[in-house]
Coordinates of C-alpha atoms and ligand atoms in Angstrom, one line a residue:
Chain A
X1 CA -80.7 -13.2 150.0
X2 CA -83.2 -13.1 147.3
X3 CA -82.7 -11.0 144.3
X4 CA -85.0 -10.8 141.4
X5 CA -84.3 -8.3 138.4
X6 CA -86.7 -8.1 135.6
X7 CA -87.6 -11.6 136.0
X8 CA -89.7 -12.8 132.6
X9 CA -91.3 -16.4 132.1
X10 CA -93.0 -16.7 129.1
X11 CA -94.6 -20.1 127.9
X12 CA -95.2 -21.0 124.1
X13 CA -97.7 -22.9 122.6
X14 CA -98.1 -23.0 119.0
X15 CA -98.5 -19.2 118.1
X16 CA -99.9 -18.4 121.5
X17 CA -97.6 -17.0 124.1
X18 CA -98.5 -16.7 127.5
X19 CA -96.2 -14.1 129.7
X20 CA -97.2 -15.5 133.2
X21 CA -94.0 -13.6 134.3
X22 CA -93.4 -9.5 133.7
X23 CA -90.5 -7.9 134.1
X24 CA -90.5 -8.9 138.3
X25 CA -88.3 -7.5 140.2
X26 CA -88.2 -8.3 143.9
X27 CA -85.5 -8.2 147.2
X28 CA -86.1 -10.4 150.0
X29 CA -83.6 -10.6 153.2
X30 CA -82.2 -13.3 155.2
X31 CA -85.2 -14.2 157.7
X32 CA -88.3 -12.4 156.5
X33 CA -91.8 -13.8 156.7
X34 CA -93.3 -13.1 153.6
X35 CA -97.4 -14.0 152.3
X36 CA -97.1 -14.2 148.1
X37 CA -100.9 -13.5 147.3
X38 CA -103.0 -13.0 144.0
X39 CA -105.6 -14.3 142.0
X40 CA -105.6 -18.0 140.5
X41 CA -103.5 -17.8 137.3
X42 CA -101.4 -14.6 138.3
X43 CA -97.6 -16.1 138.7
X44 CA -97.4 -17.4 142.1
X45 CA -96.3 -21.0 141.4
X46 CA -94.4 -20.1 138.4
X47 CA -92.6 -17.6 140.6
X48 CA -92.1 -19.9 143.5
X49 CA -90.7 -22.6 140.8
X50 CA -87.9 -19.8 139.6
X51 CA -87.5 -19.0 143.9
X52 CA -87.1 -22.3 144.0
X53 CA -84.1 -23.0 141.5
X54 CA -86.9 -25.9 139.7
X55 CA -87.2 -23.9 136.8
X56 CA -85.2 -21.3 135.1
X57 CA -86.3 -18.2 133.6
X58 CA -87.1 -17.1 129.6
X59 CA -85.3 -13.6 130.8
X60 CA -84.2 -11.7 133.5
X61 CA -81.7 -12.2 136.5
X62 CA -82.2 -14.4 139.5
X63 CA -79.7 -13.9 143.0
X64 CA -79.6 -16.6 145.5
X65 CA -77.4 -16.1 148.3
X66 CA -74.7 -14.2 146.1
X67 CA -75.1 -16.6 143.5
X68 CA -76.2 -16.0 139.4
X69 CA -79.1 -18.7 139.7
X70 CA -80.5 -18.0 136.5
X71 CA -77.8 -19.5 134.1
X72 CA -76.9 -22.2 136.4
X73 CA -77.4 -25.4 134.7
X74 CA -79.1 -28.7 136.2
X75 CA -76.6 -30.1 138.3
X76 CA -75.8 -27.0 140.3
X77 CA -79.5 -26.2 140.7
X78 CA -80.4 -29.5 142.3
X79 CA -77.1 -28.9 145.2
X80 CA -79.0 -25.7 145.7
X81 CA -82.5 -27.5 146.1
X82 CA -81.1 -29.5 148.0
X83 CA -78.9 -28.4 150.4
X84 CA -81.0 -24.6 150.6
X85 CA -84.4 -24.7 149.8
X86 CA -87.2 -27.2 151.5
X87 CA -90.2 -26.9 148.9
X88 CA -93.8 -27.5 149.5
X89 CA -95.5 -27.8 146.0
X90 CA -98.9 -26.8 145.6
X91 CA -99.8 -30.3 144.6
X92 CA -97.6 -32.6 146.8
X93 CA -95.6 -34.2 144.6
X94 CA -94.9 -37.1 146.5
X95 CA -93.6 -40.8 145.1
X96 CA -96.8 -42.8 144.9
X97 CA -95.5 -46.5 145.3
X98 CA -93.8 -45.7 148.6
X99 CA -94.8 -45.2 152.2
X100 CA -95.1 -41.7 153.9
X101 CA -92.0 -42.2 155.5
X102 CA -89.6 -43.3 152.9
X103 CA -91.2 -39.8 151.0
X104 CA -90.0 -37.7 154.1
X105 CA -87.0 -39.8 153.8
X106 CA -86.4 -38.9 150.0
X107 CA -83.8 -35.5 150.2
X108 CA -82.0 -37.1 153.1
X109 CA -80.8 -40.1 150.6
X110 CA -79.5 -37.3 148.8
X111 CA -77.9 -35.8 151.8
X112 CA -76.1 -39.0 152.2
X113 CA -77.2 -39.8 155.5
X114 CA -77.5 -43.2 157.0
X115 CA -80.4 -46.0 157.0
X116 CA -81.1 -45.5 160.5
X117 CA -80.3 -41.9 161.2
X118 CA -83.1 -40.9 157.4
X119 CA -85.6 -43.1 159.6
X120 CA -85.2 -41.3 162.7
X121 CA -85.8 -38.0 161.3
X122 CA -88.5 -38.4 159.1
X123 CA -90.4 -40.2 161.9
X124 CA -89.7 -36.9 163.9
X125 CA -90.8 -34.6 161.5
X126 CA -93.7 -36.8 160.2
X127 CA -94.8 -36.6 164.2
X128 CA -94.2 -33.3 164.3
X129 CA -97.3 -32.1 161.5
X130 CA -99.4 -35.1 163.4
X131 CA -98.9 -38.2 161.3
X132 CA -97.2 -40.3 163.5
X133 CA -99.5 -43.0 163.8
X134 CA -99.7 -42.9 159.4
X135 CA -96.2 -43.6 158.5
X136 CA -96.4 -47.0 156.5
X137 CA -99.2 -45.8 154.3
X138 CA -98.8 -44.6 150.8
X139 CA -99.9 -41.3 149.7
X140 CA -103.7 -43.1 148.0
X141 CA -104.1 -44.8 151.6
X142 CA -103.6 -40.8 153.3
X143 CA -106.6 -38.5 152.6
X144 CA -106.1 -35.3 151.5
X145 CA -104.7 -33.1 154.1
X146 CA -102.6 -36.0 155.3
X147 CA -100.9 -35.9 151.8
X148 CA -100.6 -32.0 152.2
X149 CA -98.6 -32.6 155.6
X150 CA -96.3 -35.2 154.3
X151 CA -95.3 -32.9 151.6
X152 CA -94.8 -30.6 154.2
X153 CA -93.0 -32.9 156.6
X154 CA -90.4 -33.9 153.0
X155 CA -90.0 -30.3 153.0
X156 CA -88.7 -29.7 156.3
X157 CA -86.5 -32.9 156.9
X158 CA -83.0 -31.3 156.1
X159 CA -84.0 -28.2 158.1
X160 CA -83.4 -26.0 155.0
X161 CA -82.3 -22.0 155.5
X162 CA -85.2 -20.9 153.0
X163 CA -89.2 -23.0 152.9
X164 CA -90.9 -22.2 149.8
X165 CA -94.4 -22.9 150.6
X166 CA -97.2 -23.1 148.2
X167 CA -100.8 -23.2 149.4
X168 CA -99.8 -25.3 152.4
X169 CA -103.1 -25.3 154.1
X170 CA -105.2 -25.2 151.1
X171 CA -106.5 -28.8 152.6
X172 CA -106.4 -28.2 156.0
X173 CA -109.0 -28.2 158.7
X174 CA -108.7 -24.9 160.6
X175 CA -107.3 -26.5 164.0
X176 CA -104.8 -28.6 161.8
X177 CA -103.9 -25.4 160.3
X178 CA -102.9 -23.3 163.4
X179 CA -100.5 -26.1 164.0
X180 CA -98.9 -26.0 160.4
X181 CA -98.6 -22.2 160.7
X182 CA -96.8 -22.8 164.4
X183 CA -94.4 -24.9 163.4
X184 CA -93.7 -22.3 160.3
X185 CA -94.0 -19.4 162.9
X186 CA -91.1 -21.9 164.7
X187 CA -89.1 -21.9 161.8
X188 CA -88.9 -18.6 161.1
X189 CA -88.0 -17.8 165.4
X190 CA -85.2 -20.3 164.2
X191 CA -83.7 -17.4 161.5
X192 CA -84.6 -19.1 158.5
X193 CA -86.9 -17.3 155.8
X194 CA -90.1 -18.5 155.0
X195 CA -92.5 -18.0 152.0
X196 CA -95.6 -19.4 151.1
X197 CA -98.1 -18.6 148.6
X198 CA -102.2 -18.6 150.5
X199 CA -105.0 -17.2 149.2
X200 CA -106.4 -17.0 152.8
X201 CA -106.2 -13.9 154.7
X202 CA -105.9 -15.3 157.9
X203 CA -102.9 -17.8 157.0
X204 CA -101.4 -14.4 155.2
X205 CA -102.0 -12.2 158.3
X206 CA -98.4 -14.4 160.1
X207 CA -96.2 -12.8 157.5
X208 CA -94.7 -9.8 157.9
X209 CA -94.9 -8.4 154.3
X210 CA -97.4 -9.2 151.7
X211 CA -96.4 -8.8 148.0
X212 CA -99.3 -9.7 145.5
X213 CA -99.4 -10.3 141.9
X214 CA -101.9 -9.4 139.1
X215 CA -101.3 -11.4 136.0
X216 CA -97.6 -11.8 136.3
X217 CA -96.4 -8.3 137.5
X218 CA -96.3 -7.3 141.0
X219 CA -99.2 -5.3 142.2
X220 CA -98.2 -4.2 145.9
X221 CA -95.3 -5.0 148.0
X222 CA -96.8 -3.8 152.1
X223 CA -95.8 -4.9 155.4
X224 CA -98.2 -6.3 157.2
X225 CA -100.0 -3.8 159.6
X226 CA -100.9 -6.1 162.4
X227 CA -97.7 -7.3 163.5
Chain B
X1 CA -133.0 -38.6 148.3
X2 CA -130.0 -39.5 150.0
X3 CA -130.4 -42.0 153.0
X4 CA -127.2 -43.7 154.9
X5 CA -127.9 -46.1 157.4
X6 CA -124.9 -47.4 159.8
X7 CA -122.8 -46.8 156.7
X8 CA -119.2 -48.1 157.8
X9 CA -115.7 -48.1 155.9
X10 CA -113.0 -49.8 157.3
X11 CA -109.8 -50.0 155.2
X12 CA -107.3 -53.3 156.5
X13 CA -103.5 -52.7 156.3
X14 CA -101.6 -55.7 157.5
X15 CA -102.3 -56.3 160.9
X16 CA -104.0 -52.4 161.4
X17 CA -107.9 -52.0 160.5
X18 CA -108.4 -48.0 159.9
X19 CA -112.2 -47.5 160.9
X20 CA -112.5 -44.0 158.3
X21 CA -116.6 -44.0 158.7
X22 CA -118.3 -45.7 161.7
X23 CA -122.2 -46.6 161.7
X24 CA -123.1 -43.2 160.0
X25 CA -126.6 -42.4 159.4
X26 CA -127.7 -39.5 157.3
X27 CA -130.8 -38.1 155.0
X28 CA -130.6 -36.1 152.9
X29 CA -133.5 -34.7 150.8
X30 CA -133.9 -33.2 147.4
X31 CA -132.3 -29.6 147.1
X32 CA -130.9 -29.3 150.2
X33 CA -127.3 -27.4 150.3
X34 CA -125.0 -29.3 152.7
X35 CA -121.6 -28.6 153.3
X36 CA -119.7 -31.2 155.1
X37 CA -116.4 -30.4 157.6
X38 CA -114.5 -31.9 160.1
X39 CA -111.0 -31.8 161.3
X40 CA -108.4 -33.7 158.3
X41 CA -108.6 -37.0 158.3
X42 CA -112.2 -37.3 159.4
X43 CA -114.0 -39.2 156.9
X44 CA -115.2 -36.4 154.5
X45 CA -113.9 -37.7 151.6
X46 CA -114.4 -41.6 152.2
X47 CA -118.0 -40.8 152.6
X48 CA -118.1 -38.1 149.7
X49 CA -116.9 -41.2 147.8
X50 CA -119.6 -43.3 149.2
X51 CA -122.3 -41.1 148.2
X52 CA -120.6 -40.6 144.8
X53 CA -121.4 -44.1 143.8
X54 CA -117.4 -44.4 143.2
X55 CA -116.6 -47.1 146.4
X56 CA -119.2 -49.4 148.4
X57 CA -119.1 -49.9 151.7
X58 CA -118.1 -52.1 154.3
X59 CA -121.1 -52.6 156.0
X60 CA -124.2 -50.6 156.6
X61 CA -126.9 -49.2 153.8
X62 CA -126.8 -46.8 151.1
X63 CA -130.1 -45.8 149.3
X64 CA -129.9 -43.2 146.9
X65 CA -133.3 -42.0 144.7
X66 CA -134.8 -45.5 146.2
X67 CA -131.5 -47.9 145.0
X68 CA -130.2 -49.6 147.5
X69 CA -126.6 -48.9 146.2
X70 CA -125.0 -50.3 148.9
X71 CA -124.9 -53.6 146.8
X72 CA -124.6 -53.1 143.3
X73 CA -121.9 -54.0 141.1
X74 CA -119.5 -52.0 139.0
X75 CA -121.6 -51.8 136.1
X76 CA -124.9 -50.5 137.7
X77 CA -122.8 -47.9 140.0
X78 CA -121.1 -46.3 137.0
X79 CA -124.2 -45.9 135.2
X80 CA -125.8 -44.0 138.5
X81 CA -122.7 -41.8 138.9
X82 CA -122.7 -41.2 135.0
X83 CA -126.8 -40.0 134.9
X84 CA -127.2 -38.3 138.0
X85 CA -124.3 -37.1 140.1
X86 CA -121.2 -34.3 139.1
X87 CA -118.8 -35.0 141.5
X88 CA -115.2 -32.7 142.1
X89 CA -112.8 -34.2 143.4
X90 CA -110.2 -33.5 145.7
X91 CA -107.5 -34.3 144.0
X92 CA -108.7 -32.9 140.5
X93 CA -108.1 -36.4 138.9
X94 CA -107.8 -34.9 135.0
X95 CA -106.6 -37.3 132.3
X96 CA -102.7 -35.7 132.0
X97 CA -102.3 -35.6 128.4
X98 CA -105.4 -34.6 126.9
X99 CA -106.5 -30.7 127.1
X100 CA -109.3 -29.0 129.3
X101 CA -111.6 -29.2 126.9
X102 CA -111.3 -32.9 126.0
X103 CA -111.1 -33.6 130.1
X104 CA -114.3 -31.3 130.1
X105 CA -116.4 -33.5 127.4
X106 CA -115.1 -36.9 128.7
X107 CA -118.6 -37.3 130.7
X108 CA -120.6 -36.3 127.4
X109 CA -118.7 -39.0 125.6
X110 CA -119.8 -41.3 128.6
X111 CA -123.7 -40.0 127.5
X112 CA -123.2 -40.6 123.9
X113 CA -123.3 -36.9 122.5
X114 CA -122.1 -36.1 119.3
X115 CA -118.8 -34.3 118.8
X116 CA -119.6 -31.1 117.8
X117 CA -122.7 -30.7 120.8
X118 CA -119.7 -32.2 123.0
X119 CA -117.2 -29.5 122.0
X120 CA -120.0 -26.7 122.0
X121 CA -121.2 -27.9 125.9
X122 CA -117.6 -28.3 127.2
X123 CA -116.5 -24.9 126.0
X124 CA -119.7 -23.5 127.8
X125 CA -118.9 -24.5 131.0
X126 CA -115.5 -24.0 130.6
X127 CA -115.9 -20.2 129.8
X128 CA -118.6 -20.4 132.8
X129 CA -116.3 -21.0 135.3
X130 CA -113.6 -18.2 133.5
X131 CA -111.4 -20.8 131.6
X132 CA -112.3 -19.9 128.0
X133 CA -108.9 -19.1 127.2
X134 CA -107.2 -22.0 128.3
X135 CA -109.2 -24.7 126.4
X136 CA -106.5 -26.5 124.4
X137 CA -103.8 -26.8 127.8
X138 CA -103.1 -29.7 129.1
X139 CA -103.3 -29.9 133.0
X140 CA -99.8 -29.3 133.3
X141 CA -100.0 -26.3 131.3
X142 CA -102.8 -24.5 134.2
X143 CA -102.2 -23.5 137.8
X144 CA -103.6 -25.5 140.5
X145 CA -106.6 -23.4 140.8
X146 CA -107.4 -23.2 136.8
X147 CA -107.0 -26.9 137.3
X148 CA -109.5 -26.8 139.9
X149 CA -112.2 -25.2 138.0
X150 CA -111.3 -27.5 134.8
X151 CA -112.5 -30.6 137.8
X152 CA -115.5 -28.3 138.6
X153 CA -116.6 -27.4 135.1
X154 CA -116.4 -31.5 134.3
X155 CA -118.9 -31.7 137.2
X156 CA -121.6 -29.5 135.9
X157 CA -121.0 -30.5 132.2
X158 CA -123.9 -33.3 132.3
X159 CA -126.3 -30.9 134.4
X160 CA -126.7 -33.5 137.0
X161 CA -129.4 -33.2 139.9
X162 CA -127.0 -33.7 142.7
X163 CA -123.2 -32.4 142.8
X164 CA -120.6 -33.6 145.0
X165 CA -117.8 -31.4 145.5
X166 CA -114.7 -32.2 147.8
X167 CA -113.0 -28.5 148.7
X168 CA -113.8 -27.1 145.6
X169 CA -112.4 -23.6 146.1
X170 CA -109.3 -25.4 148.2
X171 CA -106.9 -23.8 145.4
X172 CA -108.9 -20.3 144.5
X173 CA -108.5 -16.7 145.5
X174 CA -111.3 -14.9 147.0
X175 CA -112.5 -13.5 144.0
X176 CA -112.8 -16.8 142.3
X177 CA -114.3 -18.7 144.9
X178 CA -117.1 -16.5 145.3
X179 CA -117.4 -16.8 140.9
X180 CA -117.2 -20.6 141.8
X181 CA -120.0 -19.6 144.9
X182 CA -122.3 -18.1 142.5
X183 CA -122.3 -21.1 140.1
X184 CA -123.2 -23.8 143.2
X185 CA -126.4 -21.0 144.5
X186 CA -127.2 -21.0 140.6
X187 CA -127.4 -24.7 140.8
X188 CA -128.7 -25.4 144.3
X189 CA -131.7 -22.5 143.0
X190 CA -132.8 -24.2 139.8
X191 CA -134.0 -27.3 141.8
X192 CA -130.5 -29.8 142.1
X193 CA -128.8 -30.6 145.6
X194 CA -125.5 -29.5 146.3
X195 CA -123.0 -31.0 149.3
X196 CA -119.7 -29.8 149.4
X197 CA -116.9 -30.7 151.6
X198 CA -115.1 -27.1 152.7
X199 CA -112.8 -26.4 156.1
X200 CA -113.5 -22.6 155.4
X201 CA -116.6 -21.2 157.1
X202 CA -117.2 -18.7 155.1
X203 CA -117.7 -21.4 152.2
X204 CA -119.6 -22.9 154.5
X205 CA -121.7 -20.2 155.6
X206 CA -123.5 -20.5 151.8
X207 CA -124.5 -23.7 152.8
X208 CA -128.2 -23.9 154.6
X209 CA -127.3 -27.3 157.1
X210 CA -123.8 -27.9 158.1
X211 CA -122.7 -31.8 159.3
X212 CA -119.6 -32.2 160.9
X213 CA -117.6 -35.3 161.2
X214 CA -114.9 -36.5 164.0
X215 CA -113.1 -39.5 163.5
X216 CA -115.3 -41.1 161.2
X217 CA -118.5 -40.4 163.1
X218 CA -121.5 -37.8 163.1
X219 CA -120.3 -34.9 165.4
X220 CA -122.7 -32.3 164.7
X221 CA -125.7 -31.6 162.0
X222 CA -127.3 -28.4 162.3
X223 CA -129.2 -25.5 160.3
X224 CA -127.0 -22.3 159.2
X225 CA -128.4 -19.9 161.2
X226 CA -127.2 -17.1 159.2
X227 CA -129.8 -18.3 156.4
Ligands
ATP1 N1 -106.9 -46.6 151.1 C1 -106.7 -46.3 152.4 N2 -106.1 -47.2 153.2 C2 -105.9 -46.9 154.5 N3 -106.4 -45.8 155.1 C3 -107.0 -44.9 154.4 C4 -107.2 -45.1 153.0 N4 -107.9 -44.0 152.5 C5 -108.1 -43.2 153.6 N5 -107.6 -43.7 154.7 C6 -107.6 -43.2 156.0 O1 -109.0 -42.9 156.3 C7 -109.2 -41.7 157.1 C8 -110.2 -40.8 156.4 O2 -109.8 -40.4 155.2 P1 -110.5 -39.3 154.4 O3 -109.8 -39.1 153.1 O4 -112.0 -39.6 154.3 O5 -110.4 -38.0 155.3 P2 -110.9 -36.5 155.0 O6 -111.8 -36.1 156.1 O7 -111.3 -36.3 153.6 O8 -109.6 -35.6 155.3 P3 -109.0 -34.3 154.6 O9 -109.7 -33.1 155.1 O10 -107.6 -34.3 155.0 O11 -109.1 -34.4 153.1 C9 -107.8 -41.0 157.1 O12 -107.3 -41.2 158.4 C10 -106.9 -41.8 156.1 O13 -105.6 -42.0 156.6
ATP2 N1 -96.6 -25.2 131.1 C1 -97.4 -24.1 130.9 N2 -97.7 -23.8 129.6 C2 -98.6 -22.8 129.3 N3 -99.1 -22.0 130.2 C3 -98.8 -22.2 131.5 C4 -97.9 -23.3 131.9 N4 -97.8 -23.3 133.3 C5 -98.6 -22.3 133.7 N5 -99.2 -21.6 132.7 C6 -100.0 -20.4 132.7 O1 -99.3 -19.4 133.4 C7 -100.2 -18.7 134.3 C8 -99.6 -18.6 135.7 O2 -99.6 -19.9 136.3 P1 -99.3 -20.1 137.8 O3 -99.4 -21.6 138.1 O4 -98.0 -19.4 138.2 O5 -100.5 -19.4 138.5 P2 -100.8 -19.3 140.1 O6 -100.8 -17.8 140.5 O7 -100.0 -20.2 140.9 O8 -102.3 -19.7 140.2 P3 -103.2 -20.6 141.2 O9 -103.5 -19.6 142.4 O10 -104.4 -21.0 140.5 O11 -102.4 -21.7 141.7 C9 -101.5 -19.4 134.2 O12 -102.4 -18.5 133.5 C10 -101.3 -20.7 133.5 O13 -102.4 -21.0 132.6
MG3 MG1 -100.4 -21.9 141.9
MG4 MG1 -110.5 -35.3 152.0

């Protein structure tokens, strides 16, 4: 459901140009597990960024579900986000003036749903990564894994078909962990498709194929031997 | 160096009073290497903050280098956390719209350094910690863990005797964080004390005493055996 052909991103600044994409060209099916590893400054966000229809590449094609993503405009890449793709960004993201809930809340105002049903929901999911009892606070009054699982929680609220993941338990206590990765691991029993970007082993040992990146290109594309 | 007695933090939110640290008592002395863990949501960074000079408590005392900090006002606090502590936050915190370099300096400014010893200093550190060629970005021009070692290198820029660092290697591949491990050993050896806030053990494990904390209180504080 994932097509990339010689995918290119290429930043500009002043007479410097940075090619944090190369030529990537990747295939991903309906309901794999896949770890996206690599050192720190290698692609990974950028790439999750193009996955995630937020950004659009300098070259190259991108195929989401049958559809040309890469020359979409603005309009059509936010239905996709929206009604496709749950995204956990690598730093949060989340609306700083409001509460934890009206953040979970924030795609199903998009979704058109009602007052009362958005509430419901996001108090479920919010429950469901263990901040049930932190619902009213804004992201300053939430310490840092607690931020970490509310972008998680946003992410998962309109139980999207693809979760983009990027270093979701790069603030996690090992014990609050296990339970992020479970409820991924339930996710993916669902028949969705899950990615997520970790430089931790253990967190990349649940997927079933690792693909890794060296300064933009792709350096190996393995299943994972354990499962 | 580093005494807490009964320190408490209690944070009021309407009607709810969150308890995040509850009668701890600590020591710490000069050159010790602590690292600090507990499960999210714990307290790590409320105290982290505490001993960083950047919040006073609700109750309790705080001596550092034979201050009572516990009671000083803004102006004396800053001038403590300025002159003797490098502290890495969390959550980065780097000005948005000024580059690595400039972020990297700020403290020197702070100290009253000329601008070409500021610029020589901040580029040191930066190409220290492997950032050399991304001096003139911006934050939002770096990936989360570049921007992670820009927070780290604006720690050490001042040389200070005691570094606080909250997850510092929360956003960096394996290779990196062990660059990033190096640096801290280098530190902790010439004479300085180092306590950093990690949930992985093997970040951890470079550590000589670990303390752990549960719901705002001391859980555990024992030597690394493996040193
Ligand atoms: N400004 C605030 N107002 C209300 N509650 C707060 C505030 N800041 C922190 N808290 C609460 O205090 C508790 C401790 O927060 P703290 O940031 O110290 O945890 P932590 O151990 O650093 O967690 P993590 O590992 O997730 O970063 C949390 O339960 C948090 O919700
Ligand atoms: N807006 C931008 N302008 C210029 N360069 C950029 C910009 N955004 C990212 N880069 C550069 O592109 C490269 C790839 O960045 P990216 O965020 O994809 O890395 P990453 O693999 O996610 O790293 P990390 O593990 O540290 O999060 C980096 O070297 C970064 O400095
Ligand atoms: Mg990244
Ligand atoms: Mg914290």
């Amino acid at each position: 459901i994932i097509r990339t052909t010689d995918l290119c991103k290429t930043y500009v600044m002043g007479s410097e140009k940075i090619h944090a994409l190369k030529d990537l060209s990747i295939a991903i099916k309906k309901n794999e597990y896949v770890a996206l590893m690599g050192p720190s400054g290698s692609g990974k966000s950028t790439l999750m960024n193009l996955l995630g229809c937020l950004d659009t590449p300098t070259s190259g094609s991108y195929i989401l579900n049958d559809n040309l993503v890469s020359n979409m405009d603005d309009a059509e890449l936010a239905e996709i986000r929206n009604s496709e793709i749950g995204f956990v960004f690598q730093t949060f993201n989340l609306l700083p003036r409001i509460s934890s809930l009206d953040n979970v809340a924030l795609p199903l105002v998009y979704a058109g749903w009602s007052n009362k049903k958005r509430e419901n929901r996001a108090a479920e999911v919010l429950d469901l990564v263990g901040l049930g009892n932190r619902m009213d606070h804004k992201p300053n009054e939430l310490s840092g894994g607690q931020r970490q699982r509310v972008a998680i929680a946003r992410a998962l609220v309109c139980n999207p078909s693809i979760i983009l993941a990027d270093e979701p338990t790069g603030n996690l206590d090992t014990k609050t962990s296990v339970e992020i990765m479970h409820i991924f691991e339930q996710i993916h029993n669902a028949g969705n498709t899950v990615i997520l970007v970790t430089h931790e082993p253990d967190i990349a040992d649940h997927a079933h194929r690792i693909i890794r990146l060296r300064d933009g290109e792709l350096e190996s594309d393995i299943k994972n031997q354990n499962i």
